[in-house]
CSV table of C-alpha atoms in Angstrom, one decimal:
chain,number,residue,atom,x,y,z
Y,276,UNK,CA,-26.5,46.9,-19.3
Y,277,UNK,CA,-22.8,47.0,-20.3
Y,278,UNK,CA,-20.8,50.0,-20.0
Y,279,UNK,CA,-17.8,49.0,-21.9
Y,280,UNK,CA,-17.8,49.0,-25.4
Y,281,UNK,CA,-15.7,46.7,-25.7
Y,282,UNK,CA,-18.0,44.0,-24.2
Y,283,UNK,CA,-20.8,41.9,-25.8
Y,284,UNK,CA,-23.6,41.0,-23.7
Y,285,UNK,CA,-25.2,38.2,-24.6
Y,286,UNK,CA,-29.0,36.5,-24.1
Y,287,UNK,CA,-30.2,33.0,-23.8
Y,288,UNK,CA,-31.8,32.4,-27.7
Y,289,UNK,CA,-32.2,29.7,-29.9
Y,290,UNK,CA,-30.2,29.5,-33.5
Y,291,UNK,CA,-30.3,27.4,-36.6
Y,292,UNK,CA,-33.5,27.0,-37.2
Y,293,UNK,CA,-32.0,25.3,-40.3
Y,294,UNK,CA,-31.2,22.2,-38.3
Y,295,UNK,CA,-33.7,19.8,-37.9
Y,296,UNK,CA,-34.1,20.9,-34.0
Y,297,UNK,CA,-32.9,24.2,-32.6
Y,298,UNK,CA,-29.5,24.7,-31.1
Y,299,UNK,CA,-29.3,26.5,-27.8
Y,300,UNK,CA,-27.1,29.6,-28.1
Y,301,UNK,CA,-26.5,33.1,-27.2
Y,302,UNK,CA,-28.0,36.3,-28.9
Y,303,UNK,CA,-26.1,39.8,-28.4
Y,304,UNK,CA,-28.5,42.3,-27.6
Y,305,UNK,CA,-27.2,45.4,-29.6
Y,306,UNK,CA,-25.9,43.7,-33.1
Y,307,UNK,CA,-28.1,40.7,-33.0
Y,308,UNK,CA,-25.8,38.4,-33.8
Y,309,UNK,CA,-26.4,34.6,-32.7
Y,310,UNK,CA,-23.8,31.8,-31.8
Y,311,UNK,CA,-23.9,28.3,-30.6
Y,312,UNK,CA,-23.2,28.0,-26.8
Y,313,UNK,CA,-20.2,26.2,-27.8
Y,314,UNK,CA,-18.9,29.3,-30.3
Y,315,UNK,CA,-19.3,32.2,-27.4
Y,316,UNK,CA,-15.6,31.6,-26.8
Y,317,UNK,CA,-15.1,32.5,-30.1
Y,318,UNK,CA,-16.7,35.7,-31.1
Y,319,UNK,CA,-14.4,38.5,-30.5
Y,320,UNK,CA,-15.3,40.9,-27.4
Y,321,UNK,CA,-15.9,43.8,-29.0
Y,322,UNK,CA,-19.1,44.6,-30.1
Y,323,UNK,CA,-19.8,46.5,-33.3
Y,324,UNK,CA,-23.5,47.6,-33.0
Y,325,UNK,CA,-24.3,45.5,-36.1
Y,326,UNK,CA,-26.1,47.0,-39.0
Y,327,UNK,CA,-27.8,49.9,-37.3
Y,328,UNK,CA,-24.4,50.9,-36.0
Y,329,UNK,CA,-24.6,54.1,-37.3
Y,330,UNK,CA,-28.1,55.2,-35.7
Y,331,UNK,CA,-27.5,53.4,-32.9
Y,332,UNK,CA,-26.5,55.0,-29.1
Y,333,UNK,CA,-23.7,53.0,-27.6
Y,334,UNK,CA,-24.4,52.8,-23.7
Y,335,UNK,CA,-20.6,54.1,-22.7
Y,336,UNK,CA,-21.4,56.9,-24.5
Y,337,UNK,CA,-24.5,57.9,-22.1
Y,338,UNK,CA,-22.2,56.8,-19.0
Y,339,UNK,CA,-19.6,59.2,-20.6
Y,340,UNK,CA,-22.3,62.1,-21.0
Y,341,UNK,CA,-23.0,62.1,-17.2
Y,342,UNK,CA,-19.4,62.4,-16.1
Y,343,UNK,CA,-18.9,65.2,-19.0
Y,344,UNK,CA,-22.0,67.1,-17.5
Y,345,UNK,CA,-20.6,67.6,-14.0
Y,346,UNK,CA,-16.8,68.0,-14.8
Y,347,UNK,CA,-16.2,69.0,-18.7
Y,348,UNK,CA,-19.1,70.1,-20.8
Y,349,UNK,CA,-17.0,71.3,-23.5
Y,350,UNK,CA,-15.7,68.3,-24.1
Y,351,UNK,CA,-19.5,67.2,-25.9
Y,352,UNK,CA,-18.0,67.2,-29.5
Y,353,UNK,CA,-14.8,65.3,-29.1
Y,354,UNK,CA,-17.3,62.5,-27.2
Y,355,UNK,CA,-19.0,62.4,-30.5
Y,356,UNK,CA,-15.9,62.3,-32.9
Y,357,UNK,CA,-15.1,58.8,-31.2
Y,358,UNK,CA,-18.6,57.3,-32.7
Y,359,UNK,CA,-17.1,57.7,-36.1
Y,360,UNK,CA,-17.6,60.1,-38.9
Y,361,UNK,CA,-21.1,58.0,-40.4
Y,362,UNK,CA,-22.7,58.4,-36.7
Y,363,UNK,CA,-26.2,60.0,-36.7
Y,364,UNK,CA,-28.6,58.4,-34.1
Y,365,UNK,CA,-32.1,58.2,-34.8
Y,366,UNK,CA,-34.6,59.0,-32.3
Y,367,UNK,CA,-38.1,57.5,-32.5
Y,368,UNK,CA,-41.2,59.1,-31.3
Y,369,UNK,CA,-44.3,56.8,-31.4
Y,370,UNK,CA,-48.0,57.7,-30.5
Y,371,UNK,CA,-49.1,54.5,-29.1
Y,372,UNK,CA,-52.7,55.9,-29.6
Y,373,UNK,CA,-52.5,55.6,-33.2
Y,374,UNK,CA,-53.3,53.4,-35.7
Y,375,UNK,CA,-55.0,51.0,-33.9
Y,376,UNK,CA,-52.2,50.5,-31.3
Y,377,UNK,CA,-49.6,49.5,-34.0
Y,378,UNK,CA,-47.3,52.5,-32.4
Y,379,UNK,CA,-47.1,50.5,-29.2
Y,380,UNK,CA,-45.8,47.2,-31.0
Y,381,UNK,CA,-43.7,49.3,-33.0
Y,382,UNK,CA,-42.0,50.6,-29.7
Y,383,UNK,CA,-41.0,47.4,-28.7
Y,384,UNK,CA,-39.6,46.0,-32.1
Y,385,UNK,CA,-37.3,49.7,-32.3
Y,386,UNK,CA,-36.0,49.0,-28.7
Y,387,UNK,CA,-34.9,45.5,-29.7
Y,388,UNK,CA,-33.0,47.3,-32.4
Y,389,UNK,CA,-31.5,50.1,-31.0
Y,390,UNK,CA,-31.0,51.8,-27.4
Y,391,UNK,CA,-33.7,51.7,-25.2
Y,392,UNK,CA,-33.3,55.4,-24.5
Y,393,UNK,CA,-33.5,56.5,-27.9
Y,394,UNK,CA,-37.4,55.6,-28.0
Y,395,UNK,CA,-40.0,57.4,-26.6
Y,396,UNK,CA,-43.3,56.8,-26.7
Y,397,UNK,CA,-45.1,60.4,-27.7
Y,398,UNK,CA,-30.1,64.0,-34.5
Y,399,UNK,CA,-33.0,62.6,-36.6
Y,400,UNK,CA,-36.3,62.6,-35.3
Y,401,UNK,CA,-38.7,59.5,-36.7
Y,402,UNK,CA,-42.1,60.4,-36.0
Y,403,UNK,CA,-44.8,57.4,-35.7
Y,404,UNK,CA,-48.1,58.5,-35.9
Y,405,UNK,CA,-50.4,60.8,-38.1
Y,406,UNK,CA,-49.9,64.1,-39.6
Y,407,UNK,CA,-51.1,66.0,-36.3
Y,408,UNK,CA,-48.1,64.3,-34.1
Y,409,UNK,CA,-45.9,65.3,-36.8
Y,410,UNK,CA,-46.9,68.9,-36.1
Y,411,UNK,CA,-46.4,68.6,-32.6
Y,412,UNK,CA,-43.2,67.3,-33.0
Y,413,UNK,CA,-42.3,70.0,-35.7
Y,414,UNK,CA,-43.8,72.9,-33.5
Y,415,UNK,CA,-41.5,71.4,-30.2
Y,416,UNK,CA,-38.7,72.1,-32.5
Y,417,UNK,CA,-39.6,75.5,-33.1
Y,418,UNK,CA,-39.8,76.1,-29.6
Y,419,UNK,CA,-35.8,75.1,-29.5
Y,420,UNK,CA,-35.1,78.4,-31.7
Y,421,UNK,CA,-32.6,76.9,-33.8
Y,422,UNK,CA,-33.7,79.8,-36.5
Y,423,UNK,CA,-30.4,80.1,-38.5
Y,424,UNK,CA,-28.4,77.3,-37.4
Y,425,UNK,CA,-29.4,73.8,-39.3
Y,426,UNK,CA,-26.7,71.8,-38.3
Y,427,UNK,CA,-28.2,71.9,-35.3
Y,428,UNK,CA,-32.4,71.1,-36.1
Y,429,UNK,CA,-33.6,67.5,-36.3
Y,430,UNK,CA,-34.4,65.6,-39.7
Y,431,UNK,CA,-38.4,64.6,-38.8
Y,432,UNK,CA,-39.1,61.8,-40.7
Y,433,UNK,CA,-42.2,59.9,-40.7
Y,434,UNK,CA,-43.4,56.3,-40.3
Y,435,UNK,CA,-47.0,56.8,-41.0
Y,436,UNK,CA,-50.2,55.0,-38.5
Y,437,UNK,CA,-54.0,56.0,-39.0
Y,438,UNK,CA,-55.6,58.2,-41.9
Y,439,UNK,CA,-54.9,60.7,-44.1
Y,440,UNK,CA,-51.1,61.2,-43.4
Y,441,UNK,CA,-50.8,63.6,-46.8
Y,442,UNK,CA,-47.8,64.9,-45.2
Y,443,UNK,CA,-46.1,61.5,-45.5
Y,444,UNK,CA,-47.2,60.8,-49.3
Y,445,UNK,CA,-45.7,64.0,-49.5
Y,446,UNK,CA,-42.9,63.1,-48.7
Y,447,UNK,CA,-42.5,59.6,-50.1
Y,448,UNK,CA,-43.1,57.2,-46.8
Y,449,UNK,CA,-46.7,55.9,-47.9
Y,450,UNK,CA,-50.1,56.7,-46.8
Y,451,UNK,CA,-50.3,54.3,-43.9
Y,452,UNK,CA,-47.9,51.3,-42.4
Y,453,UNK,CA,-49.6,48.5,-41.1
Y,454,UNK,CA,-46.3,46.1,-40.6
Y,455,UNK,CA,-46.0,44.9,-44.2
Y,456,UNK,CA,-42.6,46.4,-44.3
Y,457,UNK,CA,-39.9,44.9,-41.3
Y,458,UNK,CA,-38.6,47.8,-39.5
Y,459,UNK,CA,-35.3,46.7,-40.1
Y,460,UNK,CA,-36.1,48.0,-43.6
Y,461,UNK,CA,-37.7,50.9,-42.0
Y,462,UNK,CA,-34.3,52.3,-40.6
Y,463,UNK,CA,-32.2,51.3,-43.8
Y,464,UNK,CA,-34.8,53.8,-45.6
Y,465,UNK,CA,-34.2,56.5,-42.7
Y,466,UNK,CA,-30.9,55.9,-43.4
Y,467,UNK,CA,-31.0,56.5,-47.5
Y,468,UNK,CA,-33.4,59.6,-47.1
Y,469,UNK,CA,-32.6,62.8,-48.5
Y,470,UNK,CA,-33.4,66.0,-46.4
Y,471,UNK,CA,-35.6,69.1,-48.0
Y,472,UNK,CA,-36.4,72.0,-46.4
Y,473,UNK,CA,-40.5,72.7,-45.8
Y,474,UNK,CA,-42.5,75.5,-45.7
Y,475,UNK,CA,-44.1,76.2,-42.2
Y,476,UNK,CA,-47.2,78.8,-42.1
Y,477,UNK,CA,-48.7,81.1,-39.3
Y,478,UNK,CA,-52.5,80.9,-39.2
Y,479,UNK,CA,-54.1,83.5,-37.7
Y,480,UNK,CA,-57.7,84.1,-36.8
Y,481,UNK,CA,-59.0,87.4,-35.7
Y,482,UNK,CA,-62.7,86.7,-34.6
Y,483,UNK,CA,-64.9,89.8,-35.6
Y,484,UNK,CA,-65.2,92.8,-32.7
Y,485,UNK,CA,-62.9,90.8,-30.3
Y,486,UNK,CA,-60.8,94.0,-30.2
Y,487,UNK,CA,-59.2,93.1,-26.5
Y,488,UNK,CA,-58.4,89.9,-27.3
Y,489,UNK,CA,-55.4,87.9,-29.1
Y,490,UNK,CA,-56.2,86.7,-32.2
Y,491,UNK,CA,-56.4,82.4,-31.7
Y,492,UNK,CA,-52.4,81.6,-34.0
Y,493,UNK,CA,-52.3,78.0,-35.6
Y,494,UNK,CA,-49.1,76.6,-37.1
Y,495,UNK,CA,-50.1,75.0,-40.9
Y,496,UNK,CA,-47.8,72.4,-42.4
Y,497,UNK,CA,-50.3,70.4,-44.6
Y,498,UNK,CA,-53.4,72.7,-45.7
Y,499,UNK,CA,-56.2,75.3,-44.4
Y,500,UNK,CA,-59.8,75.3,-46.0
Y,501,UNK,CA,-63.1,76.1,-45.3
Y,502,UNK,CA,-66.5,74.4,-47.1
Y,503,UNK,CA,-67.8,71.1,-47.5
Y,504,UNK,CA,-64.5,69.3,-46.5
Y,505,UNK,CA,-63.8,71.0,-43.2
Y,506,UNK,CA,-67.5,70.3,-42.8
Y,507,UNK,CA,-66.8,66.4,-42.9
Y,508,UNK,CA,-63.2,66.9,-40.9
Y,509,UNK,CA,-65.6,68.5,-37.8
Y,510,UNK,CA,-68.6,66.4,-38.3
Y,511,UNK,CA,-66.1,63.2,-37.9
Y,512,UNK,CA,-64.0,64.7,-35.2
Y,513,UNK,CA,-67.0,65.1,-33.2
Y,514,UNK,CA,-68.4,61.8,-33.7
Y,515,UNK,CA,-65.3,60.7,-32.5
Y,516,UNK,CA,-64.9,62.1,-29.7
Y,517,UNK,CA,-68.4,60.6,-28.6
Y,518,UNK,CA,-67.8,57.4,-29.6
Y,519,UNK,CA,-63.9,56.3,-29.7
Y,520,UNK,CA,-64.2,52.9,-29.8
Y,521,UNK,CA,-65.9,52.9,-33.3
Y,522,UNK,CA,-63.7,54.6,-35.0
Y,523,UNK,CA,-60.7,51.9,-34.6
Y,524,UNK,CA,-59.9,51.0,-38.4
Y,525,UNK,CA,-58.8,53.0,-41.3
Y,526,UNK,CA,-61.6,51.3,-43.4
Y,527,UNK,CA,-64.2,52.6,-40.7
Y,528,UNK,CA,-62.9,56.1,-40.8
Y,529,UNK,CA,-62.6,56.4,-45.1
Y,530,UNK,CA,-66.7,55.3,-44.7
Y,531,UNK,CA,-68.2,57.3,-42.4
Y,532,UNK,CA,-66.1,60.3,-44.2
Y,533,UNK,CA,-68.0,59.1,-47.2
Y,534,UNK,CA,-71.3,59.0,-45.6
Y,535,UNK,CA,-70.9,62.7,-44.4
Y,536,UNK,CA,-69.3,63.7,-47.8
Y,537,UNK,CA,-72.6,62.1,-49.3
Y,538,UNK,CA,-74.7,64.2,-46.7
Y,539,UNK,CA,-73.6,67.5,-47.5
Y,540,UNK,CA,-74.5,66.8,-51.2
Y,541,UNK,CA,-77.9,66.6,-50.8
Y,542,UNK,CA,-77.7,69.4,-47.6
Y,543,UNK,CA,-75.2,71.8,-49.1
Y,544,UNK,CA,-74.7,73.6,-46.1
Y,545,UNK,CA,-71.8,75.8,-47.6
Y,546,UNK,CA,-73.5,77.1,-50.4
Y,547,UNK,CA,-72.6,80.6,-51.6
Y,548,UNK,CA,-69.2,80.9,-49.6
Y,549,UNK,CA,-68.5,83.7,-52.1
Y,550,UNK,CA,-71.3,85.9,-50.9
Y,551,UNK,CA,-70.2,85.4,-47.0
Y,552,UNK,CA,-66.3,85.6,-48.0
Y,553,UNK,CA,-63.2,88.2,-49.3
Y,554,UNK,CA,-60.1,86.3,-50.5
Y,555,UNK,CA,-56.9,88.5,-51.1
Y,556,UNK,CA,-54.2,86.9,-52.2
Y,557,UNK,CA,-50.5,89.1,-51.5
Y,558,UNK,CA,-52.9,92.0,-51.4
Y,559,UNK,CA,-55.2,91.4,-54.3
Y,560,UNK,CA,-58.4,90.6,-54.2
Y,561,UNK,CA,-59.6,88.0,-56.1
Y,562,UNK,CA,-63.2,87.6,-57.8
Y,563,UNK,CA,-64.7,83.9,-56.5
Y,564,UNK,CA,-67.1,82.2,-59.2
Y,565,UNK,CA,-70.1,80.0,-56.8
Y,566,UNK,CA,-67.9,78.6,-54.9
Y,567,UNK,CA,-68.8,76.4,-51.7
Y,568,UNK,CA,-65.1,76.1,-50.4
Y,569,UNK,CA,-61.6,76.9,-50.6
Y,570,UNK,CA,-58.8,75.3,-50.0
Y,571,UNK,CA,-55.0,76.7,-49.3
Y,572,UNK,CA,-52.2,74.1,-49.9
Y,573,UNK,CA,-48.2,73.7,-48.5
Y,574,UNK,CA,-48.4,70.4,-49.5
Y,575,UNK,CA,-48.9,68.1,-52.9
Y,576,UNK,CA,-51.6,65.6,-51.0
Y,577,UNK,CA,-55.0,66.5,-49.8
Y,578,UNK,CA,-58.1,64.7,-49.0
Y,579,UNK,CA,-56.5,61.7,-48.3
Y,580,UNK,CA,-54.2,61.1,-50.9
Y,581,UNK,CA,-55.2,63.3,-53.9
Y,582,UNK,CA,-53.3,65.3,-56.0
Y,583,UNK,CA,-55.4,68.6,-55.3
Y,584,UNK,CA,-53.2,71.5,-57.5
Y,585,UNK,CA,-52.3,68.8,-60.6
Y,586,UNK,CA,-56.4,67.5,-60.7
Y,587,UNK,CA,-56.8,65.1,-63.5
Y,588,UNK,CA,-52.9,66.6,-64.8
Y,589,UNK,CA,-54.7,67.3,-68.3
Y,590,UNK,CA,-54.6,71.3,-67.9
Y,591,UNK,CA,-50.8,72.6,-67.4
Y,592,UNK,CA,-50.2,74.7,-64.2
Y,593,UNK,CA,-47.1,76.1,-62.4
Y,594,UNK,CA,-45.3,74.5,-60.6
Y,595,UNK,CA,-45.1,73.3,-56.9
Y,596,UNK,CA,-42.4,73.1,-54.2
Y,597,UNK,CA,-41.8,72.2,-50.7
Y,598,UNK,CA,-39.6,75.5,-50.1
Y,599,UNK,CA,-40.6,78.2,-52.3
Y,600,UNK,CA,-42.8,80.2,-49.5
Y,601,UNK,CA,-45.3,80.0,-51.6
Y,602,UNK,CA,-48.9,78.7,-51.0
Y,603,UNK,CA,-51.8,77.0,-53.6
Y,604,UNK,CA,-55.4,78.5,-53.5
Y,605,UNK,CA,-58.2,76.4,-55.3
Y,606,UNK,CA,-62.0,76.5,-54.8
Y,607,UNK,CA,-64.4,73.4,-55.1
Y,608,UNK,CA,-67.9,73.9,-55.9
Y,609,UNK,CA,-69.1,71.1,-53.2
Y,610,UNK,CA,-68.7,67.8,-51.9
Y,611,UNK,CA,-69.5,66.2,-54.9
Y,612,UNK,CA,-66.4,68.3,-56.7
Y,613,UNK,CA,-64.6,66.8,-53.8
Y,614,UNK,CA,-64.9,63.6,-54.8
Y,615,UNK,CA,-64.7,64.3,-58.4
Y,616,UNK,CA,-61.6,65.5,-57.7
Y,617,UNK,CA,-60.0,62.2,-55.9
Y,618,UNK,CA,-60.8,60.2,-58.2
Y,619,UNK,CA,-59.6,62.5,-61.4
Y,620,UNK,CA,-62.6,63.5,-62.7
Y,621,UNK,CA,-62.1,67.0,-62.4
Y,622,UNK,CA,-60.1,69.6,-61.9
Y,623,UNK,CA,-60.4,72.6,-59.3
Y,624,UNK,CA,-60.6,76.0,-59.3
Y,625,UNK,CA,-57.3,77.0,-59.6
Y,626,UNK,CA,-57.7,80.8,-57.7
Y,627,UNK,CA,-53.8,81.4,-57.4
Y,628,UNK,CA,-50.2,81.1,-55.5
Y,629,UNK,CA,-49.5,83.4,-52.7
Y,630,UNK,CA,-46.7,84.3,-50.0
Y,631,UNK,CA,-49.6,85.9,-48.1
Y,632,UNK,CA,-53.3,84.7,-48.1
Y,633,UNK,CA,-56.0,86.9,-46.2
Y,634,UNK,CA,-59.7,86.1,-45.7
Y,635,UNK,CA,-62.7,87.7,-44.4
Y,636,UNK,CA,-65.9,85.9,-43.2
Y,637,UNK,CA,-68.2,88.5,-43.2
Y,638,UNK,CA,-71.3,86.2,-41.6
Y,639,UNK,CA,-72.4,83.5,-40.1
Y,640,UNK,CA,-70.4,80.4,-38.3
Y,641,UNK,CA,-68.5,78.0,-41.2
Y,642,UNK,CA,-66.7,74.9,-40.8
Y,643,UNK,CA,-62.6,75.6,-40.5
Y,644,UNK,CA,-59.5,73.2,-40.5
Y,645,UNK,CA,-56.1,73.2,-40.2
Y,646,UNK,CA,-54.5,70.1,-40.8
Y,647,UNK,CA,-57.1,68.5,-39.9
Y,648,UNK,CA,-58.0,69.8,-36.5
Y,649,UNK,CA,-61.4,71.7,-37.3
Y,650,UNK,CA,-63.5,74.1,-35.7
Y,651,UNK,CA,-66.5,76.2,-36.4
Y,652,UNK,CA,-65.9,79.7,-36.8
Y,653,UNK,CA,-68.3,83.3,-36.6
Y,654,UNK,CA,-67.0,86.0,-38.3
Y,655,UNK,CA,-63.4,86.8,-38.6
Y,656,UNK,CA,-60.8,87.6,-40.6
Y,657,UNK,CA,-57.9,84.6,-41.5
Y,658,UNK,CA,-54.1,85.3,-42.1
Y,659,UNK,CA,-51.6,83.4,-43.1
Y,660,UNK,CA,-48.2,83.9,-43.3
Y,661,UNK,CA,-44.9,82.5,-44.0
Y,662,UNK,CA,-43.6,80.9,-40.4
Y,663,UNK,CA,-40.4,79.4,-40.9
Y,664,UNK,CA,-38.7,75.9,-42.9
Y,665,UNK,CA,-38.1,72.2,-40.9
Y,666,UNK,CA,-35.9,69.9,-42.2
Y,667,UNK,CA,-37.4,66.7,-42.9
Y,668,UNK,CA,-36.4,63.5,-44.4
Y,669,UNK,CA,-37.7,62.3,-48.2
Y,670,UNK,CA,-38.0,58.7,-49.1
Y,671,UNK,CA,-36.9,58.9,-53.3
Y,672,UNK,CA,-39.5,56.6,-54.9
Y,673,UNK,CA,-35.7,55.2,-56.6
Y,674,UNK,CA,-35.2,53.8,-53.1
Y,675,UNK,CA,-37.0,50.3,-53.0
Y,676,UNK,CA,-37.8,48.6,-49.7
Y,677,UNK,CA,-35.0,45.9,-50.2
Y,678,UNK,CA,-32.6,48.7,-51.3
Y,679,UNK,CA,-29.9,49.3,-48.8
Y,680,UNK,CA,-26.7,49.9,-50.8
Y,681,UNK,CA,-26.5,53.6,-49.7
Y,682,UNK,CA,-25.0,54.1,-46.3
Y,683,UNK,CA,-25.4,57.8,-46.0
Y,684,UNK,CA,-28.1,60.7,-46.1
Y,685,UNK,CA,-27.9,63.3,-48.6
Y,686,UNK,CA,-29.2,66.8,-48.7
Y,687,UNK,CA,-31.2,67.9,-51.9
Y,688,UNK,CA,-30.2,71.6,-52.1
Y,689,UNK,CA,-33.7,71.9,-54.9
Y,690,UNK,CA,-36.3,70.1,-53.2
Y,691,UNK,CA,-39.1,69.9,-54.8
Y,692,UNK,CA,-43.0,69.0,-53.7
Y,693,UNK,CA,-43.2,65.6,-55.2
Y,694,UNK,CA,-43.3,63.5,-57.2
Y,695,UNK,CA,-39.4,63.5,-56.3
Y,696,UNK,CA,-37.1,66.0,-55.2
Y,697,UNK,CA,-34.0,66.1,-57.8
Y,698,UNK,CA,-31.0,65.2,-57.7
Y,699,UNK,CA,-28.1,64.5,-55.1
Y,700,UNK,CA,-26.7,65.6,-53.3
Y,701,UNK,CA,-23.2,67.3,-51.8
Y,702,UNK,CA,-23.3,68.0,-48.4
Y,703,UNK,CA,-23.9,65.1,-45.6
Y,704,UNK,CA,-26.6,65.8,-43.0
């Protein structure tokens, strides 16, 4: 590896596959630029990082780093100044254990394009993987305590692999990747993404006449419920863990969710949830029709890709944001509502927003999630409240996947939950 930044170094490579046979040549390993054997002379020394310049780590700048660590820490800032104004590295964190091992090929293909060292297999922070590494990712920032001083917290964005990922529709990157896009594109879009502020919740659970001990605290980004669908989430997690190996495609997954979802139909066993539970919402308690679960949302997406809050969009309801510490409550009637619901059939029980949502099982176990992590749970008594706000990066459904005019990010100061967050903005992340 070169030190200098000033230096190009270059790789054996063929070029112009135009020509009728390919002509020997050079490649430079940080802008990708190719030249005939007989051009190297020619290209200038120094090396400008090529496209990705700006997210890009330039290897002088970690040989600088180390000598600045020993002798002159305070001297971190002017380092960065010499990178240029535009200069905001991406890092990549990639669970090579999802989505069928595309996170491990994706590893490779982002350390062809940028720095080796800014990819880890698991500042702006781009997260591959589901919406449960995007929590651990999001919670390992939290544990930084950067409370108060933004300028400072990474931008999380998300290159989505497996199921579900509602977080990611969320926020405009897609339900799933699979390749189709190059990740050259992939980093243009990181690149053209606004940042929003999001809503992070405390979930706590207070099991019934554990008195001595600490009540089990869950951080929620996406949704809590309890009913028929956490009854699928846990029935499907512990298949799962049996039996890894059959569980390896996304097509897979979305049936044997279908097969449990058409199980619990004919089983119903989360009939008469309002009979074994309270709900308060900021205080109030709220009168449940026959309900067989209920569902508390951060997000827009559930279940895969449904629009939970809007329902079929024929009924008019307030409005929902990313940032507005506020949470939805809606009650389903079973797993056939469920399904009624995803495919806008139907609309759910609309039971309320809330800054603070309490609930009380009064008896016997029920299926619980949290972002898809369930559990079965006795008697207890829920409560969630407002945690704190990460800064993540939106892809604008007015940015195509061929559109890379825009060469900085921008900061929507209104974001909202989707479909898009308005507006520009002013200030550069």
């Amino acid at each position: 590896m070169c030190l200098s930044p000033a230096t190009a170094p270059f790789v054996n490579n063929n070029v112009a596959p135009s020509l009728s046979s390919a002509t020997s040549g050079k490649e430079c390993v940080w802008c990708q630029k190719t030249v005939h054997d007989d051009c190297v002379s020619d290209v200038p020394d120094q090396c400008d990082f090529g496209e990705f310049h700006s997210l890009i780590i330039p290897p002088h700048y970690l040989f600088h780093v180390n000598k600045l660590r020993r002798r002159h820490p305070d001297e971190y800032s002017k380092l960065a100044e010499s990178c240029g104004s535009s200069w905001t590295p991406v890092l990549v964190l990639a669970n090579t254990r999802s989505g069928n091992n595309m996170g491990e090929v994706l590893l490779g293909e982002f350390r062809s394009l940028l720095n080796p060292v800014q990819v880890f297999d698991l500042v702006r922070v781009l997260v591959c993987g589901g919406d449960g590494t995007v929590g651990w990712v999001l919670d390992a920032i939290d544990t930084m305590k950067l409370k108060g001083q933004d300028q400072f917290i990474p931008r999380v964005t998300i290159l989505p692999l497996g199921t579900g990922n509602d977080l990611s529709n969320t926020l405009g990157w897609g339900a799933g990747y699979a390749g189709e896009i190059p990740v050259e594109q992939v980093l243009r879009n990181v690149v053209d993404a606004e940042v929003v502020k999001m809503d992070r919740w405390k979930v706590q659970v207070a099991s019934k006449g554990a008195y001595f001990r600490k009540p089990k605290v869950l951080s929620m980004n996406n949704y809590f419920s309890v009913g028929p669908d956490a009854l699928m989430a846990l029935n499907f997690h512990t298949h799962r863990e049996k039996t890894p190996s059959f569980f390896s495609s996304r097509i897979i997954n979305k049936a044997v969710y279908f097969l449990y979802g058409t199980k619990d139909c004919l089983v119903q066993e989360c009939k008469d949830l309002d009979k074994r539970i309270e709900l308060e919402l900021d205080g109030e308690r709220i009168a449940l029709p026959s309900l067989e679960g209920i569902i508390v949302c951060n997000i827009g997406y559930w279940g895969g890709g449904c629009r939970l809050w809007e329902g079929m969009g024929d009924e008019p309801c307030p409005p929902t944001r990313l940032d507005d510490g506020l949470l939805e409550v809606v009650g389903v009637y079973g797993s056939f509502h469920c399904a009624q619901i995803q495919v806008k059939l139907a609309n759910p029980v609309r039971l309320g927003q809330a800054h603070t949502v309490r609930l009380v099982l009064k008896s016997s176990k029920m299926p619980m999630q949290v972002d898809g992590e369930p559990w079965a749970q006795g008697p207890c008594t829920i409560t969630i409240t407002h945690k704190t706000q990460a800064l993540m990066l939106y892809h604008s459904s007015e940015q195509t996947d061929d559109d890379d005019s825009s060469d900085s990010e921008t900061e929507s100061n209104t974001p909202h939950d989707s479909p898009r967050p308005p507006g520009s903005a002013s200030a550069r992340a």
